[in-house]
Amino acid sequence: MEDSNHLANPETPHSLEAETYEEEEGSDTESNSLRQPLLKRNRTLSSTPLALVGAKVSHIESLDYEINENDLFKHDWRRRSKVQVLQYIFLKWSLAFLVGLLTGLIATLINLAIENIAGYKLLAIVGFIEEGRYMSGLIFFTGINFFLTLIAAVLCVCFAPTAAGPGIPEIKAYLNGVDTPNMFGATTLLVKIVGSIGAVSAGLDLGKEGPLVHIGSCIASLLAQGGPDNYRIKWRWLRYFNNDRDRRDIITCGSSSGVCAAFRAPVGGVLFALEEVATWWRSALLWRTFFSTAVVVVVLRAFIEICNSGKCGLFGTGGLIMFDVSDVKVSYQAMDVIPIIIIGIIGGLLGSLYNHVLHKVLRVYNLINHKGKMHKLLLALGVSLFTSVCQYCLPFLAQCRACDPSFPETCPTNDRSGNFKQFNCPDGYYNDLATLLLTTNDDAVRNIFSTNTTNEFHVTSILIFFALYCILGLITFGIAVPSGLFLPIILMGSGYGRLLSMAMGSYTNLDEGLFAVLGAASLMAGSMRMTVSLCVIFLELTNNLLLLPITMIVLLIAKTVGDCFNPSIYEIILELKGLPFLDANPEPWMRNLTVGELADVKPPVVTLCGVEKVSRIMDVLRNTTHNAFPIVDQGVLLPGTVATGATELHGLILRAHLVQALKKKWFLPEKRRTEEWEVREKFNWVELAERELKIEQVGVTRDEMEMYVDLHPLTNTTPFTVVESMSVAKALVLFRQVGLRHLLIVPKYQGAGVAPVVGILTRQDLRAYNILSAFPHLERPKLS
């Protein structure tokens, strides 16, 4: 039984970076401890399902991934022809194709816009520098970035709060079975696209990778449901996707397409969806996600060929992240194992430290932005000003370095990109720190990943670069703009990788650029705790299979070290937002608790009869917030006998189906079972998939209150059940792996006077936090 009490207006915009919820009267926001949850919970087993979705506090419900096998579904399944089955299969593959095509086109548009906006901005800065107008250049650089950030922040704060942040935690929650409202709408999609262009072009320390995953998922959701809610296409073919199961699969295709579009890594995109975001996986879904990513790669490759001919403005050969180190000959010696292990250990330590500090920063942002929309905007703009001033002014601290004739590229250069930017240096010299800071984030990664550049960067410049991006990586994520974590972590990791290579000196034969690649990989593994997908993504990025062995070692060590300290960054964000994500591994103490004991601390289960009075249904729907009710019939004739008086658990009926029956006024003047043809005349399985109707929208007259409704045809006759003696750990595994919304608890002993249903478990009941609120003695005491 899912509780869905509305404690406050859920339409009021709140944000993870912005606002707490349900504060007591007279409480002082500033006195709120940073150790408290962002959402205050009631100390009950089933706490109020409120969570921060994107940047808004929303009422949370679970999704119906389980097949509802009622009479209507069974009839439709029996009468489906081979043509209809082929239509269904064809539509799934067509949608997978469209998801890949549109994601690739939008990713190309975003890259073109960012590279051109940032490129012309940087060219203008070069003009100011060449003329010696340093202060004018600072004002121009800061002003342009301020304006671009303002556009992104205003769109997120005022029009689509769910577009702020990366969106990956919410996608993980959705694919885990949590309905995340307003997360995949058309407005969110548009704001995510425009906001990503503005935020990344403004030079903020964030990437477009996370937003592209969200964009791909939005495209998939909109295609599956036939467009936005207000302008939905009512094609007959799309009725097949009017259910949560198929929408889940197509959104999985969208998320993998987004990763592929961000990194141009089709296999990495599939593995990312498998390892990081998807909860359920099967071979058929693997083929469709791979097909979607293949389409994305074809689209990106086509546009790269067009842009290489100079038809894309300043886009050129850049824009799509591809850090090619294939020209480096990678050879290993026994002594190289030591620095590789050190990189992995440091990456795990720094990654867990980054997660810990970012956790605290997000809580501070929550307190700052609690004051309203203006404070959200001021925080985003303040971060933009700080970033711009640092990027422009810090290169003046670096010493000019003489160009070496052996450098493979032109030195110095005043172009928007390149490894040897002249900046404020005389002819024949370059500024290595300006090469890393006064450029786009993508070009900064290319520069620091560049190989055969042992003497290009001074240790002081790399140290400043690393320290700056550690600070920016902590203060930028969490502001009200679309943002991704991939690129900031890559920049930090590549910085410490270069530093470690410089410290090693002649003790290792590995190239400094390769150290930067391994440093970035280790920090991502230490923070995000991904291994297989991250390994493949880096191989596809660097185009060098010889890196495979050392990359695998680094990732495994970094993840193992990071796991010793705290969860992954996405798990931390899920917990902060209050999204009821069910982890794959139950807590050890859950084996000491049975589901029957959970049912004892829950309110009594509310049951309905198979043929129920309208007044009783109305009373139950108005006075409870449960989303499912067991159907129990008394005095049933036992099959094959003449004995009567048995009690039958007929099944489980959803709240939405009860509301549908009342809305259609499917009432009977007398108490009787209906025929199958009567049901088919009034209902179809497509209508039963609708969930938007509320009981407040249904009107029933006084005379109709005395009539009856036959609930048998609408009841799921095959709900999943567990015996009351089953452990909570085992029930959690079943609940998560099958993708359930409700799990019925039946008694261990049958007999006269024994109720056929002990209780119902939902997602909220199986969360460790909620269980410990009712059974605090189960938590192992911490050693002092």
PDB file of C-alpha atoms in Angstrom, residues 45-147:
ATOM      1  CA  LEU A  45       7.557   2.514   8.436  1.00  0.00           C
ATOM      2  CA  SER A  46       5.910   3.982   5.343  1.00  0.00           C
ATOM      3  CA  SER A  47       7.055   7.577   5.277  1.00  0.00           C
ATOM      4  CA  THR A  48       5.417  10.180   3.105  1.00  0.00           C
ATOM      5  CA  PRO A  49       6.687   9.613  -0.462  1.00  0.00           C
ATOM      6  CA  LEU A  50       8.091  13.042  -1.236  1.00  0.00           C
ATOM      7  CA  ALA A  51      11.344  13.532  -3.102  1.00  0.00           C
ATOM      8  CA  LEU A  52      13.338  16.143  -4.984  1.00  0.00           C
ATOM      9  CA  VAL A  53      12.895  15.383  -8.682  1.00  0.00           C
ATOM     10  CA  GLY A  54      15.353  17.506 -10.601  1.00  0.00           C
ATOM     11  CA  ALA A  55      14.858  20.685  -8.623  1.00  0.00           C
ATOM     12  CA  LYS A  56      11.288  20.298  -7.408  1.00  0.00           C
ATOM     13  CA  VAL A  57       9.723  18.577  -4.453  1.00  0.00           C
ATOM     14  CA  SER A  58       7.258  16.098  -5.911  1.00  0.00           C
ATOM     15  CA  HIS A  59       4.878  13.413  -4.760  1.00  0.00           C
ATOM     16  CA  ILE A  60       6.459  10.073  -5.635  1.00  0.00           C
ATOM     17  CA  GLU A  61       4.719   6.906  -6.754  1.00  0.00           C
ATOM     18  CA  SER A  62       6.023   3.633  -8.102  1.00  0.00           C
ATOM     19  CA  LEU A  63       5.648   2.419 -11.668  1.00  0.00           C
ATOM     20  CA  ASP A  64       3.637  -0.611 -12.766  1.00  0.00           C
ATOM     21  CA  TYR A  65       6.309  -2.721 -14.413  1.00  0.00           C
ATOM     22  CA  GLU A  66       4.433  -5.889 -13.498  1.00  0.00           C
ATOM     23  CA  ILE A  67       1.997  -7.200 -16.122  1.00  0.00           C
ATOM     24  CA  ASN A  68      -1.552  -6.732 -14.830  1.00  0.00           C
ATOM     25  CA  GLU A  69      -3.148 -10.031 -15.812  1.00  0.00           C
ATOM     26  CA  ASN A  70      -6.831  -9.212 -15.521  1.00  0.00           C
ATOM     27  CA  ASP A  71      -9.615 -10.545 -17.752  1.00  0.00           C
ATOM     28  CA  LEU A  72      -9.267  -7.721 -20.272  1.00  0.00           C
ATOM     29  CA  PHE A  73      -5.529  -8.306 -20.685  1.00  0.00           C
ATOM     30  CA  LYS A  74      -6.011 -12.059 -21.100  1.00  0.00           C
ATOM     31  CA  HIS A  75      -8.704 -11.536 -23.738  1.00  0.00           C
ATOM     32  CA  ASP A  76      -6.562  -9.070 -25.687  1.00  0.00           C
ATOM     33  CA  TRP A  77      -3.544 -11.373 -25.474  1.00  0.00           C
ATOM     34  CA  ARG A  78      -5.531 -14.314 -26.853  1.00  0.00           C
ATOM     35  CA  ARG A  79      -6.950 -12.394 -29.803  1.00  0.00           C
ATOM     36  CA  ARG A  80      -3.702 -10.778 -30.963  1.00  0.00           C
ATOM     37  CA  SER A  81      -2.912 -11.816 -34.509  1.00  0.00           C
ATOM     38  CA  LYS A  82       0.528 -12.398 -36.013  1.00  0.00           C
ATOM     39  CA  VAL A  83       0.212  -9.083 -37.825  1.00  0.00           C
ATOM     40  CA  GLN A  84      -0.305  -7.225 -34.562  1.00  0.00           C
ATOM     41  CA  VAL A  85       2.673  -8.984 -32.997  1.00  0.00           C
ATOM     42  CA  LEU A  86       4.825  -8.000 -35.979  1.00  0.00           C
ATOM     43  CA  GLN A  87       3.533  -4.417 -35.711  1.00  0.00           C
ATOM     44  CA  TYR A  88       4.588  -4.347 -32.085  1.00  0.00           C
ATOM     45  CA  ILE A  89       8.086  -5.659 -32.860  1.00  0.00           C
ATOM     46  CA  PHE A  90       8.486  -3.295 -35.818  1.00  0.00           C
ATOM     47  CA  LEU A  91       7.414  -0.323 -33.713  1.00  0.00           C
ATOM     48  CA  LYS A  92       9.937  -1.126 -30.982  1.00  0.00           C
ATOM     49  CA  TRP A  93      12.784  -1.166 -33.480  1.00  0.00           C
ATOM     50  CA  SER A  94      11.455   1.946 -35.242  1.00  0.00           C
ATOM     51  CA  LEU A  95      11.375   3.857 -31.981  1.00  0.00           C
ATOM     52  CA  ALA A  96      14.902   2.668 -31.175  1.00  0.00           C
ATOM     53  CA  PHE A  97      15.996   4.021 -34.575  1.00  0.00           C
ATOM     54  CA  LEU A  98      14.260   7.375 -34.034  1.00  0.00           C
ATOM     55  CA  VAL A  99      15.750   7.723 -30.566  1.00  0.00           C
ATOM     56  CA  GLY A 100      19.248   7.252 -31.961  1.00  0.00           C
ATOM     57  CA  LEU A 101      18.621   9.546 -34.930  1.00  0.00           C
ATOM     58  CA  LEU A 102      17.173  12.442 -32.918  1.00  0.00           C
ATOM     59  CA  THR A 103      19.722  12.113 -30.129  1.00  0.00           C
ATOM     60  CA  GLY A 104      22.539  12.238 -32.662  1.00  0.00           C
ATOM     61  CA  LEU A 105      21.064  15.285 -34.408  1.00  0.00           C
ATOM     62  CA  ILE A 106      20.503  17.193 -31.154  1.00  0.00           C
ATOM     63  CA  ALA A 107      23.982  16.274 -29.863  1.00  0.00           C
ATOM     64  CA  THR A 108      25.455  17.624 -33.093  1.00  0.00           C
ATOM     65  CA  LEU A 109      23.420  20.829 -32.739  1.00  0.00           C
ATOM     66  CA  ILE A 110      24.632  21.282 -29.159  1.00  0.00           C
ATOM     67  CA  ASN A 111      28.257  20.722 -30.144  1.00  0.00           C
ATOM     68  CA  LEU A 112      28.014  23.108 -33.106  1.00  0.00           C
ATOM     69  CA  ALA A 113      26.450  25.822 -30.958  1.00  0.00           C
ATOM     70  CA  ILE A 114      28.954  25.449 -28.101  1.00  0.00           C
ATOM     71  CA  GLU A 115      32.030  25.374 -30.304  1.00  0.00           C
ATOM     72  CA  ASN A 116      30.947  28.419 -32.306  1.00  0.00           C
ATOM     73  CA  ILE A 117      29.761  30.523 -29.354  1.00  0.00           C
ATOM     74  CA  ALA A 118      32.827  29.696 -27.259  1.00  0.00           C
ATOM     75  CA  GLY A 119      35.110  29.960 -30.289  1.00  0.00           C
ATOM     76  CA  TYR A 120      34.061  33.488 -31.287  1.00  0.00           C
ATOM     77  CA  LYS A 121      34.209  34.531 -27.632  1.00  0.00           C
ATOM     78  CA  LEU A 122      37.800  33.297 -27.322  1.00  0.00           C
ATOM     79  CA  LEU A 123      38.821  34.912 -30.613  1.00  0.00           C
ATOM     80  CA  ALA A 124      37.511  38.235 -29.329  1.00  0.00           C
ATOM     81  CA  ILE A 125      39.591  37.779 -26.164  1.00  0.00           C
ATOM     82  CA  VAL A 126      42.694  37.156 -28.286  1.00  0.00           C
ATOM     83  CA  GLY A 127      42.042  40.477 -30.010  1.00  0.00           C
ATOM     84  CA  PHE A 128      41.933  42.321 -26.696  1.00  0.00           C
ATOM     85  CA  ILE A 129      45.112  40.597 -25.497  1.00  0.00           C
ATOM     86  CA  GLU A 130      47.048  41.392 -28.676  1.00  0.00           C
ATOM     87  CA  GLU A 131      46.134  45.073 -28.305  1.00  0.00           C
ATOM     88  CA  GLY A 132      47.219  45.062 -24.664  1.00  0.00           C
ATOM     89  CA  ARG A 133      43.702  45.871 -23.456  1.00  0.00           C
ATOM     90  CA  TYR A 134      43.750  43.366 -20.613  1.00  0.00           C
ATOM     91  CA  MET A 135      41.072  44.987 -18.469  1.00  0.00           C
ATOM     92  CA  SER A 136      38.713  45.341 -21.423  1.00  0.00           C
ATOM     93  CA  GLY A 137      39.291  41.676 -22.208  1.00  0.00           C
ATOM     94  CA  LEU A 138      38.425  40.706 -18.625  1.00  0.00           C
ATOM     95  CA  ILE A 139      35.215  42.750 -18.691  1.00  0.00           C
ATOM     96  CA  PHE A 140      34.188  41.306 -22.062  1.00  0.00           C
ATOM     97  CA  PHE A 141      35.044  37.717 -21.056  1.00  0.00           C
ATOM     98  CA  THR A 142      33.240  37.983 -17.725  1.00  0.00           C
ATOM     99  CA  GLY A 143      30.245  39.772 -19.246  1.00  0.00           C
ATOM    100  CA  ILE A 144      29.664  37.216 -22.005  1.00  0.00           C
ATOM    101  CA  ASN A 145      29.947  34.307 -19.584  1.00  0.00           C
ATOM    102  CA  PHE A 146      27.631  36.109 -17.138  1.00  0.00           C
ATOM    103  CA  PHE A 147      25.003  36.565 -19.850  1.00  0.00           C
TER     104      PHE A 147
END
